Amino acid sequence: YQLEKDLSDRGIGVTPQTLRDAYLDRLDCLKEWTLMKVVEVHLEDLRAKIGESIAASTVWEYELCGRLIERYIKHRYSRNDMSIKEVKIGFISGFHAWLLKERKMKQNSATKHLKFLQKVMNIAVMNGYIPYSILGMYKVSREPVHMVYLNEDELQRIIDFESPLEHLMRTKDMFLFGCFTGLSYIDIKTLTNEHFETDNEGRRWIKKCREKTGVLSRIPVLPIAQSILNKYSGGKVLLPLQHSADVNRNLKDIAVLCGIDKRVCFHTSRHTFATTVTLTNGVPIETVSKLLGHRSIRTTQIYAKVINDKVAEDMSRLAMRIGGDYSLASNSEPKPIINEAILHKRAQILHPKGN
């Protein structure tokens, strides 16, 4: 009777076959699943998709989420795991506070781990391990992020930058290649000659699936990007991109030497391509979205909003500069077309005295 009740509670039809499988402990939904076991099963599914629909770096980030959940369980309960049925709103709210306070995370970093936890609980529901999850009721929100990109003047300063230090010049070239192709660090790192093609008009294109999303991008090779490719042709790798930490450290030095008061990192090149190089020069947002390899145009619209905000900011500064230079006359009331003298003369014509 208890087996029948357990099957019914989970919405599973009670048949001789399901009763037999339940009795022989072959039904996963009747097993006592733990939170970390569901996490590991989910991570195994993700690892199997590496190179197909997900990048290894993304899976590494999810593995970090799993380790943080395990550490929080040990911190709160002094054990390494817990039943999936124990996970309630108090668990996710406590996990949220722990990430912010103990792990010193910013809100957006914590949000990534909270969404992973919600995903794991949804998987548990879909597989019948638990009847429902109330973690979806816990509101997880991201704070607005200030997008850093270079304007035309700043981009030209980078182009004009020269240094006797080879590592700075190499970082500059790799950064500019990103600015004029929109490729991310990992996509440039994995770029090979096989990713290039030439069309019937003789134009060269980069045809590559993004490492992060697997979405195909087809990007024209602009002259400055081709010059960089020519400069490093014949080397062991197509483009000698340094380690990301070294690149970002070098970019900070370059920004200071160029008088750019912004927090420049390698991903700034991708933002610069989307804004200053393409959208500002009239490239349609639909085209920019395809060049960037976005799955949804909503992602690209973030860049369009940045451009619109910049236009509004520029116009506000313009209004402040010329506000006192142009003004209407102090007596701005429009003068009547027919004044009193004309009306008086007209009255004399229409009604002459003596008539």
Short mmCIF file of C-alpha atoms in Angstrom, two decimals:
data_model
loop_
_atom_site.label_atom_id
_atom_site.label_comp_id
_atom_site.label_asym_id
_atom_site.label_seq_id
_atom_site.Cartn_x
_atom_site.Cartn_y
_atom_site.Cartn_z
CA TYR A 1 0.00 0.00 0.00
CA GLN A 2 2.82 2.44 0.85
CA LEU A 3 4.39 1.92 -2.58
CA GLU A 4 1.07 2.70 -4.26
CA LYS A 5 0.73 5.85 -2.18
CA ASP A 6 4.27 7.00 -3.01
CA LEU A 7 3.66 6.47 -6.72
CA SER A 8 0.35 8.33 -6.60
CA ASP A 9 1.86 11.23 -4.64
CA ARG A 10 4.40 11.69 -7.43
CA GLY A 11 1.81 11.50 -10.19
CA ILE A 12 3.02 8.11 -11.45
CA GLY A 13 0.44 5.66 -12.72
CA VAL A 14 0.09 2.59 -10.50
CA THR A 15 0.56 -0.47 -12.69
CA PRO A 16 1.98 -3.94 -12.04
CA GLN A 17 5.20 -2.84 -13.83
CA THR A 18 5.66 0.37 -11.81
CA LEU A 19 4.89 -1.49 -8.59
CA ARG A 20 7.49 -4.10 -9.49
CA ASP A 21 10.13 -1.45 -10.35
CA ALA A 22 9.33 0.40 -7.12
CA TYR A 23 9.67 -2.77 -5.10
CA LEU A 24 13.03 -3.55 -6.76
CA ASP A 25 14.20 0.07 -6.16
CA ARG A 26 14.50 0.80 -9.88
CA LEU A 27 12.53 4.04 -9.87
CA ASP A 28 14.75 7.09 -9.37
CA CYS A 29 11.78 9.18 -8.27
CA LEU A 30 11.29 6.96 -5.20
CA LYS A 31 14.92 7.08 -4.17
CA GLU A 32 16.07 9.48 -1.49
CA TRP A 33 17.88 12.11 -3.54
CA THR A 34 20.27 14.54 -1.93
CA LEU A 35 20.96 18.07 -3.09
CA MET A 36 24.61 17.43 -3.98
CA LYS A 37 23.69 14.26 -5.87
CA VAL A 38 21.29 16.24 -8.09
CA VAL A 39 23.99 18.90 -8.52
CA GLU A 40 26.51 16.28 -9.65
CA VAL A 41 24.06 14.65 -12.08
CA HIS A 42 23.36 18.06 -13.61
CA LEU A 43 27.08 18.82 -13.90
CA GLU A 44 27.69 15.47 -15.61
CA ASP A 45 25.04 16.37 -18.20
CA LEU A 46 26.76 19.71 -18.79
CA ARG A 47 30.21 18.12 -19.12
CA ALA A 48 28.85 15.81 -21.80
CA LYS A 49 27.85 18.87 -23.87
CA ILE A 50 31.26 20.59 -23.81
CA GLY A 51 32.25 21.52 -27.33
CA GLU A 52 28.72 21.07 -28.62
CA SER A 53 26.48 23.62 -26.96
CA ILE A 54 28.53 24.84 -24.00
CA ALA A 55 32.11 25.95 -23.37
CA ALA A 56 34.41 24.24 -20.89
CA SER A 57 34.90 27.57 -19.11
CA THR A 58 31.15 27.86 -18.55
CA VAL A 59 31.00 24.37 -17.08
CA TRP A 60 33.88 25.31 -14.79
CA GLU A 61 31.80 28.22 -13.49
CA TYR A 62 28.88 25.86 -12.78
CA GLU A 63 31.24 23.48 -10.98
CA LEU A 64 32.26 26.40 -8.79
CA CYS A 65 28.56 26.95 -8.01
CA GLY A 66 28.34 23.32 -6.90
CA ARG A 67 31.37 23.64 -4.63
CA LEU A 68 29.95 26.78 -3.03
CA ILE A 69 26.63 25.03 -2.31
CA GLU A 70 28.53 22.16 -0.67
CA ARG A 71 30.58 24.58 1.45
CA TYR A 72 27.45 26.39 2.57
CA ILE A 73 25.82 23.12 3.64
CA LYS A 74 28.90 22.34 5.73
CA HIS A 75 28.92 25.88 7.14
CA ARG A 76 25.25 25.82 8.13
CA TYR A 77 24.61 22.15 9.00
CA SER A 78 28.13 20.81 9.70
CA ARG A 79 27.66 18.06 7.11
CA ASN A 80 28.53 17.56 3.46
CA ASP A 81 25.06 16.97 2.02
CA MET A 82 21.34 17.18 2.73
CA SER A 83 18.11 15.72 1.45
CA ILE A 84 16.65 17.55 -1.53
CA LYS A 85 13.40 17.73 0.45
CA GLU A 86 15.10 19.90 3.09
CA VAL A 87 15.77 22.74 0.66
CA LYS A 88 13.30 25.52 1.44
CA ILE A 89 13.18 29.31 1.07
CA GLY A 90 15.27 29.70 4.21
CA PHE A 91 18.08 27.74 2.59
CA ILE A 92 18.36 29.94 -0.51
CA SER A 93 17.98 33.18 1.47
CA GLY A 94 20.70 32.01 3.87
CA PHE A 95 22.88 30.95 0.94
CA HIS A 96 22.37 34.41 -0.59
CA ALA A 97 23.41 36.18 2.62
CA TRP A 98 26.41 33.85 3.03
CA LEU A 99 27.66 34.63 -0.49
CA LEU A 100 27.40 38.37 0.11
CA LYS A 101 28.80 38.47 3.64
CA GLU A 102 31.17 35.53 4.01
CA ARG A 103 32.35 35.20 0.41
CA LYS A 104 32.41 39.00 -0.13
CA MET A 105 30.58 38.73 -3.46
CA LYS A 106 28.80 41.48 -5.30
CA GLN A 107 25.08 41.08 -5.97
CA ASN A 108 25.50 40.07 -9.62
CA SER A 109 28.07 37.38 -8.79
CA ALA A 110 25.80 35.97 -6.09
CA THR A 111 22.84 36.01 -8.49
CA LYS A 112 24.66 33.61 -10.83
CA HIS A 113 25.02 31.02 -8.05
CA LEU A 114 21.44 31.47 -6.85
CA LYS A 115 20.08 30.87 -10.35
CA PHE A 116 22.15 27.69 -10.56
CA LEU A 117 20.58 26.47 -7.32
CA GLN A 118 17.10 27.26 -8.65
CA LYS A 119 17.93 25.34 -11.84
CA VAL A 120 19.00 22.29 -9.82
CA MET A 121 15.76 22.35 -7.86
CA ASN A 122 13.72 22.61 -11.07
CA ILE A 123 15.55 19.54 -12.39
CA ALA A 124 14.60 17.70 -9.20
CA VAL A 125 10.95 18.59 -9.81
CA MET A 126 11.03 17.58 -13.49
CA ASN A 127 12.53 14.20 -12.58
CA GLY A 128 9.97 13.58 -9.85
CA TYR A 129 12.44 13.66 -6.95
CA ILE A 130 10.27 16.28 -5.22
CA PRO A 131 6.68 17.30 -6.05
CA TYR A 132 7.45 21.02 -6.33
CA SER A 133 10.03 23.69 -5.52
CA ILE A 134 9.22 27.03 -3.92
CA LEU A 135 12.67 28.42 -4.65
CA GLY A 136 11.23 30.00 -7.78
CA MET A 137 9.36 32.38 -5.48
CA TYR A 138 12.66 33.79 -4.24
CA LYS A 139 13.29 36.89 -6.33
CA VAL A 140 16.80 37.07 -7.72
CA SER A 141 17.69 40.33 -9.43
CA ARG A 142 20.81 41.75 -11.01
CA GLU A 143 22.08 45.26 -10.45
CA PRO A 144 22.58 47.48 -13.52
CA VAL A 145 26.10 47.16 -14.90
CA HIS A 146 27.99 50.14 -16.29
CA MET A 147 29.27 49.00 -19.65
CA VAL A 148 32.79 50.21 -20.42
CA TYR A 149 33.67 50.92 -24.05
CA LEU A 150 36.04 53.26 -25.86
CA ASN A 151 34.77 56.24 -27.81
CA GLU A 152 36.35 57.25 -31.13
CA ASP A 153 38.99 59.47 -29.54
CA GLU A 154 40.03 56.83 -27.00
CA LEU A 155 40.12 54.11 -29.65
CA GLN A 156 42.38 56.29 -31.80
CA ARG A 157 44.70 56.81 -28.83
CA ILE A 158 45.11 53.04 -28.53
CA ILE A 159 45.76 52.76 -32.27
CA ASP A 160 48.43 55.48 -32.07
CA PHE A 161 50.05 54.03 -28.93
CA GLU A 162 53.68 52.97 -29.34
CA SER A 163 56.03 51.38 -26.84
CA PRO A 164 59.48 49.74 -26.88
CA LEU A 165 58.01 47.01 -24.63
CA GLU A 166 57.07 44.03 -26.80
CA HIS A 167 54.46 42.65 -24.39
CA LEU A 168 52.53 45.93 -24.38
CA MET A 169 52.56 46.17 -28.17
CA ARG A 170 51.35 42.58 -28.50
CA THR A 171 48.53 43.24 -26.03
CA LYS A 172 47.61 46.39 -27.95
CA ASP A 173 47.38 44.44 -31.23
CA MET A 174 45.26 41.67 -29.74
CA PHE A 175 42.95 44.23 -28.13
CA LEU A 176 42.54 46.10 -31.42
CA PHE A 177 41.79 42.83 -33.20
CA GLY A 178 38.94 42.37 -30.73
CA CYS A 179 37.77 45.96 -31.27
CA PHE A 180 37.46 45.42 -35.03
CA THR A 181 36.05 41.87 -35.04
CA GLY A 182 33.96 41.73 -31.86
CA LEU A 183 35.51 38.37 -30.92
CA SER A 184 35.89 37.59 -27.23
CA TYR A 185 39.16 36.55 -25.58
CA ILE A 186 38.47 32.81 -25.83
CA ASP A 187 37.27 33.10 -29.44
CA ILE A 188 40.49 34.84 -30.47
CA LYS A 189 42.52 32.34 -28.45
CA THR A 190 40.96 29.44 -30.38
CA LEU A 191 40.97 31.15 -33.79
CA THR A 192 42.71 29.16 -36.56
CA ASN A 193 43.18 29.46 -40.32
CA GLU A 194 40.26 27.06 -40.82
CA HIS A 195 37.92 29.77 -39.52
CA PHE A 196 38.61 32.05 -42.52
CA GLU A 197 36.91 32.04 -45.91
CA THR A 198 36.92 34.28 -48.98
CA ASP A 199 33.75 35.10 -50.92
CA ASN A 200 33.30 35.60 -54.68
CA GLU A 201 34.06 39.31 -54.34
CA GLY A 202 37.42 38.60 -52.73
CA ARG A 203 36.32 39.71 -49.28
CA ARG A 204 37.70 37.75 -46.34
CA TRP A 205 35.42 36.55 -43.55
CA ILE A 206 35.77 34.92 -40.15
CA LYS A 207 33.28 32.07 -39.80
CA LYS A 208 33.33 30.67 -36.28
CA CYS A 209 30.96 29.35 -33.63
CA ARG A 210 31.24 31.21 -30.35
CA GLU A 211 32.94 29.14 -27.67
CA LYS A 212 30.48 30.38 -25.05
CA THR A 213 27.16 29.77 -26.80
CA GLY A 214 27.92 27.71 -29.91
CA VAL A 215 26.18 30.33 -32.08
CA LEU A 216 27.76 30.81 -35.51
CA SER A 217 29.22 34.24 -36.28
CA ARG A 218 30.27 35.45 -39.73
CA ILE A 219 32.43 38.56 -39.44
CA PRO A 220 34.08 40.57 -42.23
CA VAL A 221 37.81 41.05 -41.78
CA LEU A 222 38.28 44.83 -41.70
CA PRO A 223 41.59 46.34 -42.92
CA ILE A 224 43.05 46.96 -39.46
CA ALA A 225 42.23 43.39 -38.39
CA GLN A 226 43.88 42.07 -41.57
CA SER A 227 46.98 44.16 -40.86
CA ILE A 228 47.29 42.54 -37.43
CA LEU A 229 46.89 39.06 -38.97
CA ASN A 230 49.63 39.88 -41.49
CA LYS A 231 51.92 41.15 -38.74
CA TYR A 232 51.82 37.84 -36.85
CA SER A 233 51.62 35.44 -39.82
CA GLY A 234 54.10 32.59 -39.81
CA GLY A 235 54.10 32.16 -36.03
CA LYS A 236 53.38 29.03 -34.03
CA VAL A 237 49.83 30.23 -33.44
CA LEU A 238 47.61 32.49 -35.53
CA LEU A 239 47.51 35.25 -32.90
CA PRO A 240 49.87 35.13 -29.88
CA LEU A 241 47.36 36.11 -27.22
CA GLN A 242 48.84 36.14 -23.71
CA HIS A 243 47.18 34.80 -20.55
CA SER A 244 44.04 36.76 -19.68
CA ALA A 245 45.47 38.04 -16.39
CA ASP A 246 48.58 39.35 -18.18
CA VAL A 247 46.49 40.91 -20.94
CA ASN A 248 44.25 42.77 -18.52
CA ARG A 249 47.22 43.96 -16.47
CA ASN A 250 48.91 45.24 -19.64
CA LEU A 251 45.72 46.98 -20.75
CA LYS A 252 45.57 48.89 -17.48
CA ASP A 253 49.08 50.19 -18.15
CA ILE A 254 48.22 51.07 -21.75
CA ALA A 255 45.08 52.94 -20.65
CA VAL A 256 47.11 55.01 -18.17
CA LEU A 257 49.78 55.80 -20.76
CA CYS A 258 47.07 56.83 -23.25
CA GLY A 259 45.30 59.04 -20.70
CA ILE A 260 42.14 56.92 -20.71
CA ASP A 261 40.38 57.18 -17.35
CA LYS A 262 38.38 53.97 -17.66
CA ARG A 263 38.68 50.45 -16.30
CA VAL A 264 39.77 48.82 -19.53
CA CYS A 265 39.90 45.02 -19.79
CA PHE A 266 39.99 42.75 -22.82
CA HIS A 267 36.19 42.44 -22.97
CA THR A 268 36.10 46.22 -23.46
CA SER A 269 37.16 45.49 -27.04
CA ARG A 270 33.94 43.57 -27.70
CA HIS A 271 31.86 46.41 -26.22
CA THR A 272 33.79 48.90 -28.36
CA PHE A 273 33.09 46.88 -31.51
CA ALA A 274 29.36 46.80 -30.71
CA THR A 275 29.10 50.51 -29.97
CA THR A 276 31.79 52.77 -31.46
CA VAL A 277 32.78 50.62 -34.44
CA THR A 278 29.34 49.40 -35.60
CA LEU A 279 26.22 50.96 -34.07
CA THR A 280 27.64 54.49 -33.97
CA ASN A 281 28.52 54.16 -37.66
CA GLY A 282 24.99 53.21 -38.66
CA VAL A 283 25.25 49.41 -38.81
CA PRO A 284 21.70 48.05 -38.14
CA ILE A 285 21.22 46.41 -34.76
CA GLU A 286 20.07 43.17 -36.43
CA THR A 287 23.41 42.96 -38.26
CA VAL A 288 25.37 43.75 -35.11
CA SER A 289 23.51 40.99 -33.28
CA LYS A 290 24.59 38.46 -35.91
CA LEU A 291 28.17 39.71 -35.93
CA LEU A 292 28.36 39.29 -32.14
CA GLY A 293 26.80 35.83 -32.25
CA HIS A 294 23.98 36.73 -29.87
CA ARG A 295 21.16 34.24 -29.50
CA SER A 296 18.64 37.02 -28.97
CA ILE A 297 18.54 40.58 -30.27
CA ARG A 298 17.50 41.63 -26.74
CA THR A 299 21.12 41.11 -25.70
CA THR A 300 22.29 43.45 -28.47
CA GLN A 301 19.72 46.08 -27.50
CA ILE A 302 21.75 46.73 -24.35
CA TYR A 303 24.40 48.29 -26.59
CA ALA A 304 21.79 50.35 -28.43
CA LYS A 305 20.58 51.72 -25.10
CA VAL A 306 24.16 52.68 -24.23
CA ILE A 307 24.39 54.63 -27.50
CA ASN A 308 21.05 56.37 -26.85
CA ASP A 309 22.10 57.29 -23.32
CA LYS A 310 25.36 58.69 -24.68
CA VAL A 311 23.49 60.81 -27.25
CA ALA A 312 21.21 62.18 -24.50
CA GLU A 313 24.24 62.94 -22.32
CA ASP A 314 26.03 64.72 -25.17
CA MET A 315 22.95 66.81 -25.97
CA SER A 316 22.60 67.79 -22.31
CA ARG A 317 26.20 69.03 -22.29
CA LEU A 318 25.55 70.90 -25.54
CA ALA A 319 22.49 72.57 -24.04
CA MET A 320 24.56 73.72 -21.05
CA ARG A 321 27.29 75.13 -23.31
CA ILE A 322 25.06 77.12 -25.69
CA GLY A 323 22.25 77.90 -23.29
CA GLY A 324 23.41 81.49 -22.77
CA ASP A 325 24.56 82.12 -26.34
CA TYR A 326 21.17 81.97 -28.00
CA SER A 327 18.01 83.53 -26.58
CA LEU A 328 14.80 85.18 -27.69
CA ALA A 329 14.11 88.87 -27.16
CA SER A 330 13.07 89.77 -23.61
CA ASN A 331 9.60 90.75 -24.80
CA SER A 332 8.73 87.48 -26.37
CA GLU A 333 4.99 88.14 -26.71
CA PRO A 334 4.10 88.29 -30.44
CA LYS A 335 3.19 91.73 -31.67
CA PRO A 336 -0.28 92.09 -33.16
CA ILE A 337 -0.32 92.18 -36.93
CA ILE A 338 -2.81 95.13 -36.91
CA ASN A 339 -1.93 97.76 -34.27
CA GLU A 340 -4.23 100.37 -32.73
CA ALA A 341 -3.25 103.16 -35.21
CA ILE A 342 -4.29 101.04 -38.18
CA LEU A 343 -7.59 100.18 -36.52
CA HIS A 344 -8.29 103.87 -35.79
CA LYS A 345 -7.58 104.87 -39.40
CA ARG A 346 -9.80 102.06 -40.70
CA ALA A 347 -12.64 103.29 -38.46
CA GLN A 348 -12.34 106.80 -39.89
CA ILE A 349 -12.62 105.43 -43.43
CA LEU A 350 -15.63 103.30 -42.64
CA HIS A 351 -17.41 105.90 -40.48
CA PRO A 352 -16.33 109.43 -41.60
CA LYS A 353 -17.50 112.29 -39.43
CA GLY A 354 -20.49 114.21 -40.70
CA ASN A 355 -22.14 111.17 -42.33
#
